[in-house]
mmCIF file of C-alpha atoms in Angstrom:
data_model
loop_
_atom_site.group_PDB
_atom_site.id
_atom_site.type_symbol
_atom_site.label_atom_id
_atom_site.label_comp_id
_atom_site.label_asym_id
_atom_site.label_seq_id
_atom_site.Cartn_x
_atom_site.Cartn_y
_atom_site.Cartn_z
ATOM 1 C CA UNK A 1191 -64.900 -33.939 76.514
ATOM 2 C CA UNK A 1192 -61.855 -32.253 78.001
ATOM 3 C CA UNK A 1193 -58.357 -33.562 77.475
ATOM 4 C CA UNK A 1194 -55.740 -34.885 79.850
ATOM 5 C CA UNK A 1195 -52.614 -32.913 80.671
ATOM 6 C CA UNK A 1196 -48.907 -33.322 79.946
ATOM 7 C CA UNK A 1197 -45.962 -31.698 81.697
ATOM 8 C CA UNK A 1198 -43.563 -29.533 79.712
ATOM 9 C CA UNK A 1199 -40.081 -30.789 80.558
ATOM 10 C CA UNK A 1200 -39.078 -31.794 84.070
ATOM 11 C CA UNK A 1201 -40.199 -28.651 85.882
ATOM 12 C CA UNK A 1202 -42.513 -26.876 83.456
ATOM 13 C CA UNK A 1203 -46.278 -26.367 83.649
ATOM 14 C CA UNK A 1204 -48.979 -28.935 82.981
ATOM 15 C CA UNK A 1205 -50.677 -28.238 79.646
ATOM 16 C CA UNK A 1206 -53.494 -29.883 77.725
ATOM 17 C CA UNK A 1207 -52.258 -32.962 75.855
ATOM 18 C CA UNK A 1208 -53.041 -31.175 72.604
ATOM 19 C CA UNK A 1209 -52.116 -27.572 71.903
ATOM 20 C CA UNK A 1210 -53.160 -25.138 69.199
ATOM 21 C CA UNK A 1211 -50.959 -23.840 66.396
ATOM 22 C CA UNK A 1212 -52.069 -20.265 65.736
ATOM 23 C CA UNK A 1213 -49.898 -19.347 62.725
ATOM 24 C CA UNK A 1214 -52.667 -19.720 60.138
ATOM 25 C CA UNK A 1215 -54.871 -17.179 61.897
ATOM 26 C CA UNK A 1216 -52.825 -14.393 60.324
ATOM 27 C CA UNK A 1217 -50.141 -15.932 58.122
ATOM 28 C CA UNK A 1218 -49.178 -18.511 55.486
ATOM 29 C CA UNK A 1219 -52.422 -20.372 54.785
ATOM 30 C CA UNK A 1220 -54.375 -17.815 52.792
ATOM 31 C CA UNK A 1221 -57.226 -15.536 53.985
ATOM 32 C CA UNK A 1222 -58.466 -15.973 57.565
ATOM 33 C CA UNK A 1223 -61.691 -14.887 59.268
ATOM 34 C CA UNK A 1224 -60.717 -13.010 62.443
ATOM 35 C CA UNK A 1225 -64.036 -13.634 64.186
ATOM 36 C CA UNK A 1226 -63.883 -17.367 63.442
ATOM 37 C CA UNK A 1227 -60.289 -17.467 64.673
ATOM 38 C CA UNK A 1228 -61.251 -15.753 67.940
ATOM 39 C CA UNK A 1229 -64.105 -18.235 68.407
ATOM 40 C CA UNK A 1230 -61.634 -21.047 67.747
ATOM 41 C CA UNK A 1231 -59.325 -19.813 70.517
ATOM 42 C CA UNK A 1232 -62.191 -19.678 73.017
ATOM 43 C CA UNK A 1233 -63.559 -23.103 72.043
ATOM 44 C CA UNK A 1234 -60.104 -24.653 72.330
ATOM 45 C CA UNK A 1235 -59.748 -23.355 75.882
ATOM 46 C CA UNK A 1236 -63.181 -24.728 76.814
ATOM 47 C CA UNK A 1237 -61.992 -28.164 75.668
ATOM 48 C CA UNK A 1238 -58.823 -28.086 77.774
ATOM 49 C CA UNK A 1239 -56.349 -26.802 75.184
ATOM 50 C CA UNK A 1240 -53.965 -24.543 77.102
ATOM 51 C CA UNK A 1241 -50.737 -24.371 75.027
ATOM 52 C CA UNK A 1242 -51.026 -21.730 72.300
ATOM 53 C CA UNK A 1243 -48.207 -21.522 69.755
ATOM 54 C CA UNK A 1244 -47.132 -18.425 67.842
ATOM 55 C CA UNK A 1245 -43.902 -16.750 66.670
ATOM 56 C CA UNK A 1246 -42.627 -13.275 65.948
ATOM 57 C CA UNK A 1247 -42.161 -14.200 62.283
ATOM 58 C CA UNK A 1248 -45.810 -15.134 61.715
ATOM 59 C CA UNK A 1249 -47.096 -12.172 59.780
ATOM 60 C CA UNK A 1250 -44.145 -10.031 60.965
ATOM 61 C CA UNK A 1251 -45.566 -9.814 64.476
ATOM 62 C CA UNK A 1252 -49.229 -9.671 63.451
ATOM 63 C CA UNK A 1253 -49.992 -13.111 64.882
ATOM 64 C CA UNK A 1254 -48.707 -12.108 68.324
ATOM 65 C CA UNK A 1255 -50.745 -8.894 68.199
ATOM 66 C CA UNK A 1256 -53.867 -10.785 67.136
ATOM 67 C CA UNK A 1257 -53.547 -13.258 70.026
ATOM 68 C CA UNK A 1258 -52.814 -10.623 72.666
ATOM 69 C CA UNK A 1259 -56.435 -9.815 73.681
ATOM 70 C CA UNK A 1260 -57.247 -13.515 74.100
ATOM 71 C CA UNK A 1261 -54.124 -14.087 76.184
ATOM 72 C CA UNK A 1262 -54.850 -11.077 78.379
ATOM 73 C CA UNK A 1263 -58.428 -12.224 78.981
ATOM 74 C CA UNK A 1264 -57.255 -15.706 80.035
ATOM 75 C CA UNK A 1265 -53.709 -15.061 81.283
ATOM 76 C CA UNK A 1266 -53.862 -17.503 84.205
ATOM 77 C CA UNK A 1267 -55.374 -20.282 82.080
ATOM 78 C CA UNK A 1268 -53.086 -20.288 79.053
ATOM 79 C CA UNK A 1269 -49.447 -21.135 78.360
ATOM 80 C CA UNK A 1270 -48.017 -18.763 75.752
ATOM 81 C CA UNK A 1271 -45.341 -20.135 73.431
ATOM 82 C CA UNK A 1272 -43.586 -17.847 70.981
ATOM 83 C CA UNK A 1273 -40.301 -17.907 69.090
ATOM 84 C CA UNK A 1274 -37.382 -15.846 67.826
ATOM 85 C CA UNK A 1275 -34.714 -16.346 65.126
ATOM 86 C CA UNK A 1276 -36.351 -15.472 61.801
ATOM 87 C CA UNK A 1277 -35.353 -11.847 61.364
ATOM 88 C CA UNK A 1278 -37.100 -9.803 58.671
ATOM 89 C CA UNK A 1279 -34.771 -7.478 56.701
ATOM 90 C CA UNK A 1280 -36.232 -3.938 56.516
ATOM 91 C CA UNK A 1281 -35.414 -3.695 52.808
ATOM 92 C CA UNK A 1282 -37.195 -6.972 51.899
ATOM 93 C CA UNK A 1283 -40.143 -8.025 54.088
ATOM 94 C CA UNK A 1284 -40.559 -11.227 52.069
ATOM 95 C CA UNK A 1285 -37.230 -12.623 53.295
ATOM 96 C CA UNK A 1286 -36.188 -14.251 56.578
ATOM 97 C CA UNK A 1287 -32.639 -14.228 57.971
ATOM 98 C CA UNK A 1288 -31.816 -16.659 60.768
ATOM 99 C CA UNK A 1289 -30.248 -14.967 63.789
ATOM 100 C CA UNK A 1290 -29.287 -16.635 67.076
ATOM 101 C CA UNK A 1291 -26.862 -13.999 68.404
ATOM 102 C CA UNK A 1292 -27.463 -12.693 71.958
ATOM 103 C CA UNK A 1293 -28.056 -9.014 71.017
ATOM 104 C CA UNK A 1294 -30.753 -10.074 68.569
ATOM 105 C CA UNK A 1295 -32.376 -12.408 71.106
ATOM 106 C CA UNK A 1296 -32.703 -9.558 73.600
ATOM 107 C CA UNK A 1297 -34.173 -7.292 70.936
ATOM 108 C CA UNK A 1298 -36.607 -10.032 69.834
ATOM 109 C CA UNK A 1299 -37.909 -10.898 73.306
ATOM 110 C CA UNK A 1300 -38.598 -7.258 74.148
ATOM 111 C CA UNK A 1301 -40.523 -6.858 70.892
ATOM 112 C CA UNK A 1302 -42.567 -10.014 71.525
ATOM 113 C CA UNK A 1303 -43.380 -8.987 75.102
ATOM 114 C CA UNK A 1304 -44.631 -5.654 73.786
ATOM 115 C CA UNK A 1305 -46.762 -7.156 71.000
ATOM 116 C CA UNK A 1306 -48.214 -9.807 73.298
ATOM 117 C CA UNK A 1307 -48.669 -7.153 76.013
ATOM 118 C CA UNK A 1308 -47.565 -9.531 78.782
ATOM 119 C CA UNK A 1309 -44.891 -9.375 81.478
ATOM 120 C CA UNK A 1310 -43.467 -12.830 80.850
ATOM 121 C CA UNK A 1311 -43.449 -15.447 78.068
ATOM 122 C CA UNK A 1312 -44.214 -18.948 79.337
ATOM 123 C CA UNK A 1313 -42.232 -20.871 76.701
ATOM 124 C CA UNK A 1314 -39.655 -19.161 74.475
ATOM 125 C CA UNK A 1315 -38.309 -21.099 71.492
ATOM 126 C CA UNK A 1316 -35.322 -20.686 69.252
ATOM 127 C CA UNK A 1317 -37.261 -21.038 65.980
ATOM 128 C CA UNK A 1318 -34.384 -22.112 63.728
ATOM 129 C CA UNK A 1319 -30.684 -22.776 64.190
ATOM 130 C CA UNK A 1320 -27.948 -20.455 62.954
ATOM 131 C CA UNK A 1321 -24.974 -22.811 62.699
ATOM 132 C CA UNK A 1322 -22.577 -19.852 62.789
ATOM 133 C CA UNK A 1323 -23.450 -19.108 66.428
ATOM 134 C CA UNK A 1324 -22.509 -21.746 69.049
ATOM 135 C CA UNK A 1325 -25.737 -23.118 70.483
ATOM 136 C CA UNK A 1326 -24.245 -22.787 73.970
ATOM 137 C CA UNK A 1327 -23.996 -19.032 73.381
ATOM 138 C CA UNK A 1328 -27.593 -18.812 72.173
ATOM 139 C CA UNK A 1329 -29.019 -20.840 75.050
ATOM 140 C CA UNK A 1330 -26.856 -18.912 77.500
ATOM 141 C CA UNK A 1331 -28.539 -15.706 76.331
ATOM 142 C CA UNK A 1332 -31.959 -17.378 76.586
ATOM 143 C CA UNK A 1333 -31.111 -18.530 80.124
ATOM 144 C CA UNK A 1334 -30.387 -14.907 81.046
ATOM 145 C CA UNK A 1335 -33.975 -14.098 80.087
ATOM 146 C CA UNK A 1336 -35.207 -16.745 82.521
ATOM 147 C CA UNK A 1337 -33.093 -15.294 85.320
ATOM 148 C CA UNK A 1338 -34.447 -11.827 84.522
ATOM 149 C CA UNK A 1339 -38.056 -13.029 84.686
ATOM 150 C CA UNK A 1340 -38.862 -12.297 81.049
ATOM 151 C CA UNK A 1341 -39.233 -15.981 80.143
ATOM 152 C CA UNK A 1342 -40.262 -19.023 82.207
ATOM 153 C CA UNK A 1343 -39.232 -22.052 80.118
ATOM 154 C CA UNK A 1344 -36.933 -22.580 77.135
ATOM 155 C CA UNK A 1345 -37.654 -24.443 73.929
ATOM 156 C CA UNK A 1346 -35.864 -25.286 70.677
ATOM 157 C CA UNK A 1347 -37.252 -25.994 67.220
ATOM 158 C CA UNK A 1348 -35.787 -28.194 64.478
ATOM 159 C CA UNK A 1349 -32.518 -29.012 66.245
ATOM 160 C CA UNK A 1350 -30.488 -32.203 65.973
ATOM 161 C CA UNK A 1351 -29.946 -34.640 68.826
ATOM 162 C CA UNK A 1352 -26.412 -33.318 69.401
ATOM 163 C CA UNK A 1353 -27.635 -29.711 69.391
ATOM 164 C CA UNK A 1354 -30.340 -30.599 71.903
ATOM 165 C CA UNK A 1355 -27.833 -32.252 74.245
ATOM 166 C CA UNK A 1356 -25.424 -29.304 74.008
ATOM 167 C CA UNK A 1357 -28.232 -26.846 74.722
ATOM 168 C CA UNK A 1358 -29.647 -28.861 77.612
ATOM 169 C CA UNK A 1359 -26.209 -28.893 79.261
ATOM 170 C CA UNK A 1360 -26.356 -25.081 79.450
ATOM 171 C CA UNK A 1361 -29.957 -24.756 80.677
ATOM 172 C CA UNK A 1362 -32.834 -27.266 80.922
ATOM 173 C CA UNK A 1363 -34.871 -27.389 77.724
ATOM 174 C CA UNK A 1364 -38.576 -27.901 78.427
ATOM 175 C CA UNK A 1365 -39.812 -28.490 74.889
ATOM 176 C CA UNK A 1366 -38.523 -29.471 71.482
ATOM 177 C CA UNK A 1367 -40.688 -28.542 68.517
ATOM 178 C CA UNK A 1368 -40.267 -30.388 65.229
ATOM 179 C CA UNK A 1369 -42.452 -31.621 62.421
ATOM 180 C CA UNK A 1370 -43.808 -35.104 63.224
ATOM 181 C CA UNK A 1371 -46.644 -36.854 61.447
ATOM 182 C CA UNK A 1372 -47.522 -39.920 59.403
ATOM 183 C CA UNK A 1373 -45.701 -38.170 56.539
ATOM 184 C CA UNK A 1374 -42.712 -36.811 58.505
ATOM 185 C CA UNK A 1375 -40.889 -39.181 60.829
ATOM 186 C CA UNK A 1376 -37.222 -38.241 60.432
ATOM 187 C CA UNK A 1377 -36.910 -37.088 64.074
ATOM 188 C CA UNK A 1378 -37.566 -40.620 65.331
ATOM 189 C CA UNK A 1379 -34.039 -41.783 64.429
ATOM 190 C CA UNK A 1380 -32.018 -39.515 66.750
ATOM 191 C CA UNK A 1381 -33.937 -36.505 68.066
ATOM 192 C CA UNK A 1382 -36.781 -38.349 69.804
ATOM 193 C CA UNK A 1383 -34.455 -40.737 71.708
ATOM 194 C CA UNK A 1384 -32.365 -37.745 72.870
ATOM 195 C CA UNK A 1385 -35.491 -35.922 74.069
ATOM 196 C CA UNK A 1386 -36.666 -39.021 75.940
ATOM 197 C CA UNK A 1387 -33.244 -39.391 77.563
ATOM 198 C CA UNK A 1388 -33.164 -35.738 78.691
ATOM 199 C CA UNK A 1389 -36.773 -35.432 79.854
ATOM 200 C CA UNK A 1390 -37.706 -32.966 77.096
ATOM 201 C CA UNK A 1391 -41.335 -32.834 75.952
ATOM 202 C CA UNK A 1392 -41.747 -33.044 72.181
ATOM 203 C CA UNK A 1393 -44.206 -30.641 70.542
ATOM 204 C CA UNK A 1394 -45.015 -32.011 67.063
ATOM 205 C CA UNK A 1395 -45.946 -29.264 64.619
ATOM 206 C CA UNK A 1396 -47.879 -29.958 61.411
ATOM 207 C CA UNK A 1397 -49.161 -33.288 62.816
ATOM 208 C CA UNK A 1398 -51.810 -33.151 60.069
ATOM 209 C CA UNK A 1399 -49.195 -32.749 57.342
ATOM 210 C CA UNK A 1400 -50.214 -29.105 56.842
ATOM 211 C CA UNK A 1401 -53.753 -30.284 56.087
ATOM 212 C CA UNK A 1402 -52.761 -32.817 53.424
ATOM 213 C CA UNK A 1403 -53.428 -35.752 55.775
ATOM 214 C CA UNK A 1404 -57.013 -34.569 56.272
ATOM 215 C CA UNK A 1405 -57.737 -34.757 52.544
ATOM 216 C CA UNK A 1406 -58.490 -31.022 52.562
ATOM 217 C CA UNK A 1407 -56.450 -30.571 49.380
ATOM 218 C CA UNK A 1408 -54.667 -32.864 46.945
ATOM 219 C CA UNK A 1409 -52.511 -30.429 44.957
ATOM 220 C CA UNK A 1410 -51.415 -27.081 46.372
ATOM 221 C CA UNK A 1411 -51.033 -25.462 42.949
ATOM 222 C CA UNK A 1412 -54.613 -26.114 41.891
ATOM 223 C CA UNK A 1413 -56.454 -26.252 45.226
ATOM 224 C CA UNK A 1414 -54.941 -23.401 47.283
ATOM 225 C CA UNK A 1415 -54.834 -19.624 46.965
ATOM 226 C CA UNK A 1416 -51.818 -17.877 45.443
ATOM 227 C CA UNK A 1417 -50.628 -16.589 48.846
ATOM 228 C CA UNK A 1418 -50.608 -20.042 50.480
ATOM 229 C CA UNK A 1419 -47.032 -21.061 51.241
ATOM 230 C CA UNK A 1420 -47.793 -24.780 50.790
ATOM 231 C CA UNK A 1421 -47.561 -24.077 47.053
ATOM 232 C CA UNK A 1422 -43.783 -23.850 47.618
ATOM 233 C CA UNK A 1423 -43.396 -27.153 49.490
ATOM 234 C CA UNK A 1424 -42.176 -29.984 47.261
ATOM 235 C CA UNK A 1425 -44.452 -32.746 48.510
ATOM 236 C CA UNK A 1426 -47.678 -30.871 47.793
ATOM 237 C CA UNK A 1427 -47.210 -30.068 44.100
ATOM 238 C CA UNK A 1428 -46.909 -31.824 40.752
ATOM 239 C CA UNK A 1429 -46.247 -35.549 40.574
ATOM 240 C CA UNK A 1430 -45.296 -35.608 44.264
ATOM 241 C CA UNK A 1431 -48.769 -34.474 45.291
ATOM 242 C CA UNK A 1432 -50.447 -37.164 43.205
ATOM 243 C CA UNK A 1433 -48.171 -39.883 44.592
ATOM 244 C CA UNK A 1434 -48.691 -38.702 48.159
ATOM 245 C CA UNK A 1435 -52.467 -38.477 47.840
ATOM 246 C CA UNK A 1436 -52.466 -42.197 47.019
ATOM 247 C CA UNK A 1437 -50.715 -42.884 50.342
ATOM 248 C CA UNK A 1438 -53.836 -41.853 52.253
ATOM 249 C CA UNK A 1439 -55.636 -45.117 51.393
ATOM 250 C CA UNK A 1440 -54.667 -46.937 54.641
ATOM 251 C CA UNK A 1441 -55.489 -43.821 56.690
ATOM 252 C CA UNK A 1442 -58.926 -43.805 55.055
ATOM 253 C CA UNK A 1443 -59.437 -47.486 55.848
ATOM 254 C CA UNK A 1444 -58.551 -47.021 59.536
ATOM 255 C CA UNK A 1445 -60.754 -43.919 59.706
ATOM 256 C CA UNK A 1446 -63.739 -45.855 58.365
ATOM 257 C CA UNK A 1447 -63.206 -48.584 60.961
ATOM 258 C CA UNK A 1448 -63.358 -45.990 63.755
ATOM 259 C CA UNK A 1449 -66.102 -43.830 62.251
ATOM 260 C CA UNK A 1450 -63.530 -41.036 62.370
ATOM 261 C CA UNK A 1451 -62.089 -38.464 59.973
ATOM 262 C CA UNK A 1452 -58.719 -38.825 58.253
ATOM 263 C CA UNK A 1453 -57.362 -36.004 60.415
ATOM 264 C CA UNK A 1454 -58.461 -37.699 63.615
ATOM 265 C CA UNK A 1455 -56.582 -40.871 62.704
ATOM 266 C CA UNK A 1456 -53.475 -38.864 61.785
ATOM 267 C CA UNK A 1457 -53.639 -37.084 65.164
ATOM 268 C CA UNK A 1458 -54.387 -40.256 67.094
ATOM 269 C CA UNK A 1459 -51.285 -41.808 65.525
ATOM 270 C CA UNK A 1460 -49.124 -38.889 66.691
ATOM 271 C CA UNK A 1461 -50.558 -39.032 70.212
ATOM 272 C CA UNK A 1462 -49.791 -42.753 70.390
ATOM 273 C CA UNK A 1463 -46.132 -42.140 69.634
ATOM 274 C CA UNK A 1464 -45.857 -40.982 73.248
ATOM 275 C CA UNK A 1465 -46.265 -44.570 74.414
ATOM 276 C CA UNK A 1466 -44.287 -46.008 71.486
ATOM 277 C CA UNK A 1467 -41.221 -43.857 72.228
ATOM 278 C CA UNK A 1468 -41.640 -43.362 75.968
ATOM 279 C CA UNK A 1469 -41.789 -39.601 76.196
ATOM 280 C CA UNK A 1470 -44.406 -36.866 76.708
ATOM 281 C CA UNK A 1471 -45.627 -35.027 73.648
ATOM 282 C CA UNK A 1472 -48.112 -32.261 72.855
ATOM 283 C CA UNK A 1473 -49.099 -31.994 69.181
ATOM 284 C CA UNK A 1474 -50.140 -28.503 68.036
ATOM 285 C CA UNK A 1475 -52.475 -28.901 65.045
ATOM 286 C CA UNK A 1476 -53.448 -25.544 63.623
ATOM 287 C CA UNK A 1477 -56.964 -24.550 62.694
ATOM 288 C CA UNK A 1478 -59.150 -21.474 62.353
ATOM 289 C CA UNK A 1479 -62.540 -23.123 62.909
ATOM 290 C CA UNK A 1480 -64.204 -24.110 66.218
ATOM 291 C CA UNK A 1481 -65.610 -27.273 64.628
ATOM 292 C CA UNK A 1482 -62.102 -28.391 63.666
ATOM 293 C CA UNK A 1483 -60.808 -27.847 67.202
ATOM 294 C CA UNK A 1484 -63.621 -30.090 68.454
ATOM 295 C CA UNK A 1485 -62.717 -32.715 65.854
ATOM 296 C CA UNK A 1486 -59.009 -32.524 66.671
ATOM 297 C CA UNK A 1487 -59.501 -32.745 70.443
ATOM 298 C CA UNK A 1488 -61.788 -35.756 69.993
ATOM 299 C CA UNK A 1489 -58.824 -37.548 68.392
ATOM 300 C CA UNK A 1490 -57.190 -37.803 71.827
ATOM 301 C CA UNK A 1491 -59.829 -40.406 72.705
ATOM 302 C CA UNK A 1492 -59.059 -42.683 69.741
ATOM 303 C CA UNK A 1493 -56.794 -45.665 70.435
ATOM 304 C CA UNK A 1494 -55.347 -47.450 67.426
ATOM 305 C CA UNK A 1495 -54.739 -51.193 67.581
ATOM 306 C CA UNK A 1496 -51.340 -52.764 66.931
ATOM 307 C CA UNK A 1497 -52.671 -53.959 63.578
ATOM 308 C CA UNK A 1498 -53.786 -50.431 62.664
ATOM 309 C CA UNK A 1499 -50.457 -48.957 63.693
ATOM 310 C CA UNK A 1500 -48.769 -51.538 61.466
ATOM 311 C CA UNK A 1501 -51.086 -50.557 58.592
ATOM 312 C CA UNK A 1502 -49.947 -46.956 58.906
ATOM 313 C CA UNK A 1503 -46.298 -47.647 59.625
ATOM 314 C CA UNK A 1504 -44.974 -47.740 56.083
ATOM 315 C CA UNK A 1505 -46.493 -44.489 54.826
ATOM 316 C CA UNK A 1506 -43.669 -42.070 55.691
ATOM 317 C CA UNK A 1507 -41.016 -44.063 53.847
ATOM 318 C CA UNK A 1508 -43.009 -43.715 50.608
ATOM 319 C CA UNK A 1509 -43.622 -39.954 50.755
ATOM 320 C CA UNK A 1510 -42.373 -38.129 47.661
ATOM 321 C CA UNK A 1511 -40.647 -34.785 48.160
ATOM 322 C CA UNK A 1512 -38.924 -33.102 51.102
ATOM 323 C CA UNK A 1513 -40.652 -31.205 53.915
ATOM 324 C CA UNK A 1514 -39.090 -27.974 52.680
ATOM 325 C CA UNK A 1515 -37.512 -26.834 49.441
ATOM 326 C CA UNK A 1516 -34.354 -26.163 51.478
ATOM 327 C CA UNK A 1517 -33.812 -28.752 54.192
ATOM 328 C CA UNK A 1518 -30.673 -27.147 55.667
ATOM 329 C CA UNK A 1519 -32.774 -25.408 58.271
ATOM 330 C CA UNK A 1520 -34.429 -28.594 59.530
ATOM 331 C CA UNK A 1521 -32.927 -31.083 61.942
ATOM 332 C CA UNK A 1522 -32.976 -33.776 59.247
ATOM 333 C CA UNK A 1523 -30.902 -31.549 56.986
ATOM 334 C CA UNK A 1524 -28.098 -31.429 59.578
ATOM 335 C CA UNK A 1525 -28.201 -34.860 61.251
#
């Protein structure tokens, strides 16, 4: 099967209705097999996946470099999304400092263009919000990049509804990226209605709950490698992990009824939020295996009944633990 397409914003490109999060191919989720990752990229494209998501902070630029040959080989077929804002201090590569100031943005875009080895970035996101810099100033600098031909469309990640409106007033925002899944629904209160009102496409990241919703692991401390950053996320460790694993029971029941995997039901639920909330969305589940891309894309063909949606509706409210140890840098932490 190949998937349908969705438009990014009001005047952006058409992309496959499901994208691919590429972070794990070189960062955050433990060891990766480069050959398997390259095969995953190719298989995704064959299935109609055209939006590929990376960021300069993923592996301190390594993710962009890794993706570059694939992008160059398929430049006219893919939509490249990357991000700026998480600056890495030279004296401590393990840290990230949020920067939204115009001089930094210009420095960051030039570095990303060089690593990606492309002339223009299709979708350029502000990765996280620095509340000390007016968002109008940040988006104004991003808009300059559009006028200069370095960037085609603008995106924001983890912003509040008010921040999105203020940004959109400066320059049209094509895409808003935030965590959205059966476990993470905080954006539905304010951010999603604002995006629908403004004609902004929502790009849900971690629609599989960073793998937890697939049943791939039940406790990050015991099941994942020492370098996996999920070991530092509150909902995946200790008593929280045990409580949250129990919440998968209704997902399992719906999956059995459809002859589908847990992950496919979690993805199908996210896709159906497009109709529920009246706006376009493009989830970007991440994977490093061709078989998983096939499984994830197949989820676009699953339609959940009203009864099944009701079965799944109460899960998020029962989740134990926050999305991040420090929620100040998420939209929910500032709403």
